[in-house]
CSV table of C-alpha atoms in Angstrom, one decimal:
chain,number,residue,atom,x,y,z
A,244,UNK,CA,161.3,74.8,71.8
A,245,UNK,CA,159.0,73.5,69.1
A,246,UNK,CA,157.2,76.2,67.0
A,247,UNK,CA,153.7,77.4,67.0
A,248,UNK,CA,152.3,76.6,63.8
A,249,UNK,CA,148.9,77.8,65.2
A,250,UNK,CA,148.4,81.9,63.8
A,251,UNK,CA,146.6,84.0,65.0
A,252,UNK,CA,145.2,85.1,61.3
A,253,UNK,CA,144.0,82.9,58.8
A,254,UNK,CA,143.7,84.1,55.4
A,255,UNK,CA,140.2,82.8,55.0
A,256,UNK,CA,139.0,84.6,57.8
A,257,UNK,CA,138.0,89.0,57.2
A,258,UNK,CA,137.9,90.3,60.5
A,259,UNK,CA,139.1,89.3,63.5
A,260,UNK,CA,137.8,92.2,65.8
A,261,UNK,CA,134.4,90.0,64.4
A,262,UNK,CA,135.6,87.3,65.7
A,263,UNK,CA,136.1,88.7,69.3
A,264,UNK,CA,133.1,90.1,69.4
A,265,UNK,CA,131.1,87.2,68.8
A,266,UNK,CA,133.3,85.7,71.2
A,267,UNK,CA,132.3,87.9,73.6
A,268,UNK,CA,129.0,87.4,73.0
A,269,UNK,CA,128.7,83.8,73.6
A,270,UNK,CA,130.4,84.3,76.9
A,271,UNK,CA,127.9,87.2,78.1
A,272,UNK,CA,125.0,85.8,77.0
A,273,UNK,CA,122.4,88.1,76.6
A,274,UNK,CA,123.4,89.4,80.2
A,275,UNK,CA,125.2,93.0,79.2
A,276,UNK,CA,124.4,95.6,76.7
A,277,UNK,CA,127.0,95.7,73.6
A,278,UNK,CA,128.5,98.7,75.6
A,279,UNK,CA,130.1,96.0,77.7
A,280,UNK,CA,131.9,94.5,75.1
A,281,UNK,CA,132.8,97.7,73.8
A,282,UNK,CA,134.3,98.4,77.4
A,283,UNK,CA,136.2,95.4,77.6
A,284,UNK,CA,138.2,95.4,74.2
A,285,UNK,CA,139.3,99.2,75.3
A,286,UNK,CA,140.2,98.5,78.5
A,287,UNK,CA,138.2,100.7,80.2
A,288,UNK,CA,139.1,101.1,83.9
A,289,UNK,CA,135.3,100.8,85.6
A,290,UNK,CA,134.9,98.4,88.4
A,291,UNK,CA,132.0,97.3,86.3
A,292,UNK,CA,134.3,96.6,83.5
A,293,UNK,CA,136.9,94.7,85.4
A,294,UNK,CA,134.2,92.6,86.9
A,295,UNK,CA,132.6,92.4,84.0
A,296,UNK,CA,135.8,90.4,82.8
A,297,UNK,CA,136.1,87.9,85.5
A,298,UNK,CA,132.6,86.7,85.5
A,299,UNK,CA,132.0,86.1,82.1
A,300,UNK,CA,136.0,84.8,81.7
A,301,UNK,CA,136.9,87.3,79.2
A,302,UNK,CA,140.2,88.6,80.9
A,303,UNK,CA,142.1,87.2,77.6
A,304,UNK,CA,140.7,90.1,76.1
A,305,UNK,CA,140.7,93.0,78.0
A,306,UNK,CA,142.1,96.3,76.7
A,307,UNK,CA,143.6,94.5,73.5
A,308,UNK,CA,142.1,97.3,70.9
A,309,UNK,CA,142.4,100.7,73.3
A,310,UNK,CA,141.8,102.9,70.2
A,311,UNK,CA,138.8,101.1,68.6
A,312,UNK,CA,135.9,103.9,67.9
A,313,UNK,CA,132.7,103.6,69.6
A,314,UNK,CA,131.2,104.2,66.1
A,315,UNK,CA,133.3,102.0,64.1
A,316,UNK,CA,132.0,99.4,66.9
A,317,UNK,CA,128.4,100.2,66.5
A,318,UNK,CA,129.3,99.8,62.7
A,319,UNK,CA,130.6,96.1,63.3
A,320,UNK,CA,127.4,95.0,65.3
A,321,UNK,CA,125.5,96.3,62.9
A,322,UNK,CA,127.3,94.3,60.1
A,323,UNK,CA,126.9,91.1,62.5
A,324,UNK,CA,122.9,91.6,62.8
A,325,UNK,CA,122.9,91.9,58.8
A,326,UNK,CA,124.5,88.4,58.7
A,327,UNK,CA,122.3,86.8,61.5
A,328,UNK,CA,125.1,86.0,63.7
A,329,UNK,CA,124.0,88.4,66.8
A,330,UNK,CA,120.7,89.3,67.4
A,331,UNK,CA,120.2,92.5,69.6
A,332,UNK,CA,117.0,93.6,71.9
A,333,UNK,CA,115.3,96.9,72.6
A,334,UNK,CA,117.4,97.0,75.3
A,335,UNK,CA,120.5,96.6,73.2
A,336,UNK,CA,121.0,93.2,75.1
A,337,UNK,CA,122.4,90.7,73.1
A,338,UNK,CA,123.4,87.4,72.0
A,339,UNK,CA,124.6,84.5,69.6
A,340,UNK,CA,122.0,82.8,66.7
A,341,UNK,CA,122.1,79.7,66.1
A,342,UNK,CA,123.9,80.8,63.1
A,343,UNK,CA,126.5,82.6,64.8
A,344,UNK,CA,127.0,79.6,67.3
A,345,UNK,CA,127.7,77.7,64.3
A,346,UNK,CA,129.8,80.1,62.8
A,347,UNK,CA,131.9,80.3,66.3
A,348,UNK,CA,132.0,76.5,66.4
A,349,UNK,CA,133.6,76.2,62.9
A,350,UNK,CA,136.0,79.2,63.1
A,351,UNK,CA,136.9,79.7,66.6
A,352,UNK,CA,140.0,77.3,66.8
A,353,UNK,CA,141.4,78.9,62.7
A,354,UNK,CA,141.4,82.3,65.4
A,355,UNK,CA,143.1,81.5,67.6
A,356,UNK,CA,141.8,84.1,70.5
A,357,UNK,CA,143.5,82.4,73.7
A,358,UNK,CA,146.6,83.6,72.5
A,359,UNK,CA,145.8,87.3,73.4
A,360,UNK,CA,146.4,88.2,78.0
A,361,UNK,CA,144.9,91.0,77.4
A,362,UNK,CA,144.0,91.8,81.7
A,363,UNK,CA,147.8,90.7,82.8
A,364,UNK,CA,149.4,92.9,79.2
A,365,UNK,CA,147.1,95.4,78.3
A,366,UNK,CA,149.6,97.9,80.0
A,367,UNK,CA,152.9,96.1,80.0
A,368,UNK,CA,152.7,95.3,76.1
A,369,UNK,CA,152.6,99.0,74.4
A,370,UNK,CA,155.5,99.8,77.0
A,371,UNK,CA,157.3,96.6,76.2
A,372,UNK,CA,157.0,96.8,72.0
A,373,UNK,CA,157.7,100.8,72.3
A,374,UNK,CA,161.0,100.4,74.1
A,375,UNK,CA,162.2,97.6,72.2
A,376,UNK,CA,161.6,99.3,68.6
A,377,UNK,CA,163.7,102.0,69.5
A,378,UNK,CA,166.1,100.1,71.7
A,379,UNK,CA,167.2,98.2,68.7
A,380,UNK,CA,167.2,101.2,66.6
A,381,UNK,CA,169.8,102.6,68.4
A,382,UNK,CA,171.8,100.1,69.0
A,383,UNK,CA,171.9,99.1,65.4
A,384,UNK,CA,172.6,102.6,64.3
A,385,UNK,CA,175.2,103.4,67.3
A,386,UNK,CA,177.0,100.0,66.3
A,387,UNK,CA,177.6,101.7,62.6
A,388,UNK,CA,179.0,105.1,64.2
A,389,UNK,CA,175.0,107.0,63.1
A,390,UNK,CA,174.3,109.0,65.9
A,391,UNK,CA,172.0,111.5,63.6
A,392,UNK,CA,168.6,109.6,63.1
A,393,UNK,CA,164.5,110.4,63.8
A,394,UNK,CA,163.6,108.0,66.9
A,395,UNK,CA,161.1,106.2,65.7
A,396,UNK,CA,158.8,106.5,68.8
A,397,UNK,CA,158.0,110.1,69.7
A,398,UNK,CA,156.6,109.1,73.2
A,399,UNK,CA,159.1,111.0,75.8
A,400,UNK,CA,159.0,108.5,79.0
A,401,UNK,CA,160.0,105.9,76.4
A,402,UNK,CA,162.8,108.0,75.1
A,403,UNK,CA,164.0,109.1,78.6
A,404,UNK,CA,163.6,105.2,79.6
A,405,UNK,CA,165.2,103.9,76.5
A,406,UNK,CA,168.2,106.0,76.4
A,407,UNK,CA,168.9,105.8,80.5
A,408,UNK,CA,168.7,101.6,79.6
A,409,UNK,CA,171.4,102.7,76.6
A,410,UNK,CA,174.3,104.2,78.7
A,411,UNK,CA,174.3,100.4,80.7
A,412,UNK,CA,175.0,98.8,77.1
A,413,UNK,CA,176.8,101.4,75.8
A,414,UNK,CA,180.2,100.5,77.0
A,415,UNK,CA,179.6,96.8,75.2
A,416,UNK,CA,177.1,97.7,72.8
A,417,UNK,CA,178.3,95.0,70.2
A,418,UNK,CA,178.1,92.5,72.6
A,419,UNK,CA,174.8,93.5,74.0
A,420,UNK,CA,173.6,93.8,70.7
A,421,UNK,CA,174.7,90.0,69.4
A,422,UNK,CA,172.8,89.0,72.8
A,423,UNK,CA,169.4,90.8,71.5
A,424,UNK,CA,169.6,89.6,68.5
A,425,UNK,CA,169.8,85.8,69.7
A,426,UNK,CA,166.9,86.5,72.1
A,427,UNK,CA,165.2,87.8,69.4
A,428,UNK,CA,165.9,85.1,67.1
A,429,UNK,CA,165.1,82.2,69.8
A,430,UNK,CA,162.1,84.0,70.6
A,431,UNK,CA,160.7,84.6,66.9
A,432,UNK,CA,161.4,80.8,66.3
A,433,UNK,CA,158.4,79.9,68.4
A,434,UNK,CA,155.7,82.2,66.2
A,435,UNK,CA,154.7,80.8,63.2
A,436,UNK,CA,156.4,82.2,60.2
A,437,UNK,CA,154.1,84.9,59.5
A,438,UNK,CA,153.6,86.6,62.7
A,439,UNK,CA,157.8,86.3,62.8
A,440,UNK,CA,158.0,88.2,59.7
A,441,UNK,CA,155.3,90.9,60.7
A,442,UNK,CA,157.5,91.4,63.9
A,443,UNK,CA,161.0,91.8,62.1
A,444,UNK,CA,159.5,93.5,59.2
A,445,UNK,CA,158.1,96.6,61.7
A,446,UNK,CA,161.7,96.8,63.1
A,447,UNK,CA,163.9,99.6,62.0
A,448,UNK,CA,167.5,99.5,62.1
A,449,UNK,CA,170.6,101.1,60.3
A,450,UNK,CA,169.3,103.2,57.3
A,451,UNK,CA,166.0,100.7,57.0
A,452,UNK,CA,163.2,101.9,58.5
A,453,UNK,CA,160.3,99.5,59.8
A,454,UNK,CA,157.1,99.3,58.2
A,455,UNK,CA,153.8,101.3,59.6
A,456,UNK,CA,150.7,99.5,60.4
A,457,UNK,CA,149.3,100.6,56.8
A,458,UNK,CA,152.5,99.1,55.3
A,459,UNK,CA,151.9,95.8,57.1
A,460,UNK,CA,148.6,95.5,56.4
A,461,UNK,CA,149.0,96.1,52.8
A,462,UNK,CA,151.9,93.6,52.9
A,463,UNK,CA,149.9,90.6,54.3
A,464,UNK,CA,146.5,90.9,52.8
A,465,UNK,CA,145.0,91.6,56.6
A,466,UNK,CA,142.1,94.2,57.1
A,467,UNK,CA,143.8,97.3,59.3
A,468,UNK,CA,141.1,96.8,61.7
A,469,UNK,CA,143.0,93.4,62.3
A,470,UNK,CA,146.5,94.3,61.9
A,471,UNK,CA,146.6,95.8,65.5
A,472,UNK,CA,145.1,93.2,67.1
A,473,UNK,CA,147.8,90.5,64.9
A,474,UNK,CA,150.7,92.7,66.7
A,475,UNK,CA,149.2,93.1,69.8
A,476,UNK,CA,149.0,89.2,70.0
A,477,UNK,CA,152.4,89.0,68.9
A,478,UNK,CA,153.8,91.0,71.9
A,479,UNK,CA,151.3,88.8,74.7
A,480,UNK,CA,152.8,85.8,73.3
A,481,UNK,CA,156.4,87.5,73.3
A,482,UNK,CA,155.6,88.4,77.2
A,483,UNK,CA,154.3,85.1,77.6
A,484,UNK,CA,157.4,83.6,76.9
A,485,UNK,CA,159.8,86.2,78.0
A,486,UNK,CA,158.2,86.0,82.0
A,487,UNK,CA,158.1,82.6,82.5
A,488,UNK,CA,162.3,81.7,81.7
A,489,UNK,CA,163.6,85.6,82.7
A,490,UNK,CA,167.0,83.7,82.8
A,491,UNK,CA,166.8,82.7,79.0
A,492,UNK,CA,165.9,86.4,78.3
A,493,UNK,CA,167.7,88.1,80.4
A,494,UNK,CA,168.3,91.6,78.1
A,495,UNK,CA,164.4,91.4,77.0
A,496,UNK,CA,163.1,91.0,80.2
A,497,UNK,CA,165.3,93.8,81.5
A,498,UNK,CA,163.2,95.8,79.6
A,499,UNK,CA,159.6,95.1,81.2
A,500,UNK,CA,161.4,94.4,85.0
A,501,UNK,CA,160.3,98.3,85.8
A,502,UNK,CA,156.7,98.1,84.3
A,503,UNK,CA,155.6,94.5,84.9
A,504,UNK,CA,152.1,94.9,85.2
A,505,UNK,CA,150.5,95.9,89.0
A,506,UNK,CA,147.9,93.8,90.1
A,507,UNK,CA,146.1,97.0,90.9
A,508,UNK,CA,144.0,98.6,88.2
A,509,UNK,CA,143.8,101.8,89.6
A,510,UNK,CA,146.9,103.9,92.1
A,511,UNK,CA,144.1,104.6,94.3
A,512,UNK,CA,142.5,101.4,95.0
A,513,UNK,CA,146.7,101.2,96.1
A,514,UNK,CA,146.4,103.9,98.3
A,515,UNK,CA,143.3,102.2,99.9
A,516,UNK,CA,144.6,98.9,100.6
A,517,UNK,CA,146.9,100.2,102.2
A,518,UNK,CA,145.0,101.7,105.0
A,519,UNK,CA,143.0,99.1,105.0
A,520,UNK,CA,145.7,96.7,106.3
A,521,UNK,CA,146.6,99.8,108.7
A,522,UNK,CA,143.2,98.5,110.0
A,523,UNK,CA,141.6,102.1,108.9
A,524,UNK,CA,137.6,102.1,108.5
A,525,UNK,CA,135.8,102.8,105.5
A,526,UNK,CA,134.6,105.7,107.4
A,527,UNK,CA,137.5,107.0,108.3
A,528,UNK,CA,139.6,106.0,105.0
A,529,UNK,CA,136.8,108.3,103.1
A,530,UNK,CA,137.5,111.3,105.3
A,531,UNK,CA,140.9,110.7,105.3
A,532,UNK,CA,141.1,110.6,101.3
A,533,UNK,CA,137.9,113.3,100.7
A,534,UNK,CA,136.4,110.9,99.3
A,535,UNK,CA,132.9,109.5,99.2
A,536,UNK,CA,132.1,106.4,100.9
A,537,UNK,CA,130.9,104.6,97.7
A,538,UNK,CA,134.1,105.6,96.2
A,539,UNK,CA,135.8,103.5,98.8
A,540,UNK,CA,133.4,100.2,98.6
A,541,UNK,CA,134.9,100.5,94.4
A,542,UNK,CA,138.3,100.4,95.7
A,543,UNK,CA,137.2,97.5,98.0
A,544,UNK,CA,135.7,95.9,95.2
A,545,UNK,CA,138.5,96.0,93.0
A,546,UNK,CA,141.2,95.0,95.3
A,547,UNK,CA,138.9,91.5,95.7
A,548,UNK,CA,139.1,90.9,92.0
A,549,UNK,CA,142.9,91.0,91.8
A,550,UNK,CA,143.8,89.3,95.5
A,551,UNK,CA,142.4,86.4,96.2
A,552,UNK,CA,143.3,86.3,100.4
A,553,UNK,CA,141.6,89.8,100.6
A,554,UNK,CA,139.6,89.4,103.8
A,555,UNK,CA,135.7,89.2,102.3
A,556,UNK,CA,134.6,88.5,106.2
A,557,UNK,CA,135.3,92.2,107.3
A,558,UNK,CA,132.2,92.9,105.4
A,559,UNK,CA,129.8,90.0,104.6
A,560,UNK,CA,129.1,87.6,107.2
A,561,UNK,CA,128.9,84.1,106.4
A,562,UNK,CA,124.9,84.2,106.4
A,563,UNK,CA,125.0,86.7,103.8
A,564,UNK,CA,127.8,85.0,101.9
A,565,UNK,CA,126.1,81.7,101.3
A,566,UNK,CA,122.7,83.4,100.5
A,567,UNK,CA,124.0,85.7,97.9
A,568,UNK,CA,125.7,82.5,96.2
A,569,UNK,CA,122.2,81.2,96.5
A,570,UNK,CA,120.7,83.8,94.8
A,571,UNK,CA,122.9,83.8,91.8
A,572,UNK,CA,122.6,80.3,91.3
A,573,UNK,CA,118.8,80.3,91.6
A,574,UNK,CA,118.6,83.2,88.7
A,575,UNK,CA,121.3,82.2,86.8
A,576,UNK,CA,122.5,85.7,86.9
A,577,UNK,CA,124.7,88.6,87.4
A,578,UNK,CA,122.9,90.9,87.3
A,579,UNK,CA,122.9,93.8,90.6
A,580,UNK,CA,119.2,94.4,89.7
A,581,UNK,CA,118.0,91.4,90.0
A,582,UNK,CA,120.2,89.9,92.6
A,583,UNK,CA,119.4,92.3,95.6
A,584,UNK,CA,116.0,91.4,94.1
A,585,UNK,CA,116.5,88.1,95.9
A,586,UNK,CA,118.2,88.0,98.9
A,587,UNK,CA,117.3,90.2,102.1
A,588,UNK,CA,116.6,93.9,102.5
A,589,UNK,CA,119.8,94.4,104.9
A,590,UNK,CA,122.1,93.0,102.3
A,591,UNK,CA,123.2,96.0,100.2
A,592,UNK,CA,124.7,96.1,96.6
A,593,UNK,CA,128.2,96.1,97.6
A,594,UNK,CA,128.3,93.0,99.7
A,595,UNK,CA,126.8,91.8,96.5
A,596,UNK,CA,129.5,92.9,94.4
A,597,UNK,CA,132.2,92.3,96.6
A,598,UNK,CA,131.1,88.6,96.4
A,599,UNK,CA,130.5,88.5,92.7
A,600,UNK,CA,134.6,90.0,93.0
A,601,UNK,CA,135.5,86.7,94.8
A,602,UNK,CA,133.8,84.4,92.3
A,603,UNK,CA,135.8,85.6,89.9
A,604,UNK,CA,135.4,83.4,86.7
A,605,UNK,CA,132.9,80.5,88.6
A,606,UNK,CA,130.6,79.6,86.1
A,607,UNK,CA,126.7,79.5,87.0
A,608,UNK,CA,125.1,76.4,86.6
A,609,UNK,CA,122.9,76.5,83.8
């Protein structure tokens, strides 16, 4: 396959995470608070959140910096309103300035942001990068006869996973190792150089250990706030590749077949659904489970963002259907607020979010 030439990090550009926000911005639109982006880059897992993602098609970029700071965040928008690019209410609504619509418009493509999958890989890829690190560790240390060595990743399901995965190869390790590397190889041929050598240079192997985040940053000349982000983009486009030909890849994609990602954000939205197609009633799902009603309706709500035959009907008739569409497109919004606002009295705020769930990513007319 031809190579990407297209990086995610450019050189002439400081900070990426800057980048996403105003990103983020221009999608929203004055609509959410700045804790809504600040949500969405951590992956927080809020029905609001998840929706949140859909309807102002930022998916891409859900949960792809988990352990950005609220007040390193605050810190960044701040920095944005000092160069005029965001401008932020009383209400600590936001949105683009003309200058930071200009700004987007010149740098947006140099960014390369619709390389991230951050909704379908914000779980998978941290399981996917920590079990290959220390896969290839061992393998390249058990190939030399080093069975003495400091796993590189202290996390214990991965080290349970990881060596369980080991005893399969061990009886061919060599060969199973020859077969990594060519995956490997294959696979790091379609990044553009640098992100290839930011990949292999955080690998460790027989007496050489990989490089930290500080050490790659350093390396490269990219801000730490950004380094994260490079190798988290890495990984999504390694998944990206590795999912859709499985047979090309057969050893890396035997390490994600356990943990591809669930479509459900939550085990008991799961445990919901369930009962639902056991034809259960809110009711009696709630007193079932112990828990509240409104609890449910989330579960409801979040099971219609992620399957798209969930049966809507069984809780908003037609009628009400067609005049909550109507409603959004006459406001132009998404807003809850302002949307029960508009339609009738009997129509309550979760037929109105279960119907914002099936919209999904539809676009109001503006």
């Amino acid at each position: 396959m031809k190579r990407d030439n297209i990086s995610i990090y450019k050189g002439d550009w400081k900070l990426l995470i800057e980048g996403l926000i105003l990103k983020c911005c221009e999608q929203i639109k004055a609509r959410r608070t700045t804790a809504a982006i600040f949500h969405i880059l951590t992956g927080k897992k809020s029905i609001q959140t998840v929706q949140d993602t859909h309807l102002y098609d930022l998916a891409l970029f859900y949960g792809i910096d988990k352990s950005l700071r609220k007040n390193t965040f605050h810190e960044l928008i701040r920095h944005l309103e000092q160069k005029a690019l965001i401008s932020v209410d009383e209400s600590s609504c936001f949105q683009l300035t003309s200058q930071g619509d200009r700004w987007l418009l010149e740098h947006e493509s140099r960014l390369a942001l619709n390389h991230f999958n951050g909704l379908s890989y914000h779980a998978l890829a941290p399981v996917f990068s920590e079990r290959l690190l220390l896969l290839v560790q061992i393998l390249t240390n058990s190939s030399m006869q080093n069975y003495s060595f400091i796993p590189i990743v202290d996390k214990k399901t991965v080290q349970v996973w990881v060596k369980s995965f080991y005893k399969t190869l061990k009886w061919n390790e060599t060969t199973y190792l020859h077969y990594l590397h060519d995956e490997l190889h294959t696979l790091l041929s379609m990044l553009p150089d640098k992100e290839a050598s930011i990949f292999v240079d955080r690998l460790t192997g027989y007496r050489s250990y990989g490089k930290s985040m500080q050490q790659l940053a350093y390396r490269y000349q990219i801000p730490s706030m950004d380094i994260k982000l490079v190798w988290t983009c890495i990984i999504h486009r390694m998944l990206s590749v590795i999912q859709s030909k499985p047979t090309d890849y057969q050893l890396l994609h035997a390490i994600i077949q356990d943990a591809e990602q669930r479509s459900f954000i939550t085990e008991s939205a799961k445990h919901t659904h369930h009962l639902l197609q056991r034809h259960y009633s809110v009711e009696t799902i709630a007193a079932m489970r112990k828990l509240k009603r409104n609890t449910i309706y989330d579960h409801i709500v979040e099971i219609a963002l992620v399957d798209s035959t969930f049966p809507v009907s069984s809780f908003v008739t037609d009628e009400q259907y067609n005049e909550i569409i109507e409603a959004i497109e006459r406001t132009k919004t998404y807003s809850l607020k302002q949307l029960k606002d508009a339609v009738a009295d009997e129509i309550s705020y979760f037929q109105i979010r279960l119907v914002l769930a099936t919209i999904k990513t539809k676009k109001v007319k503006s």
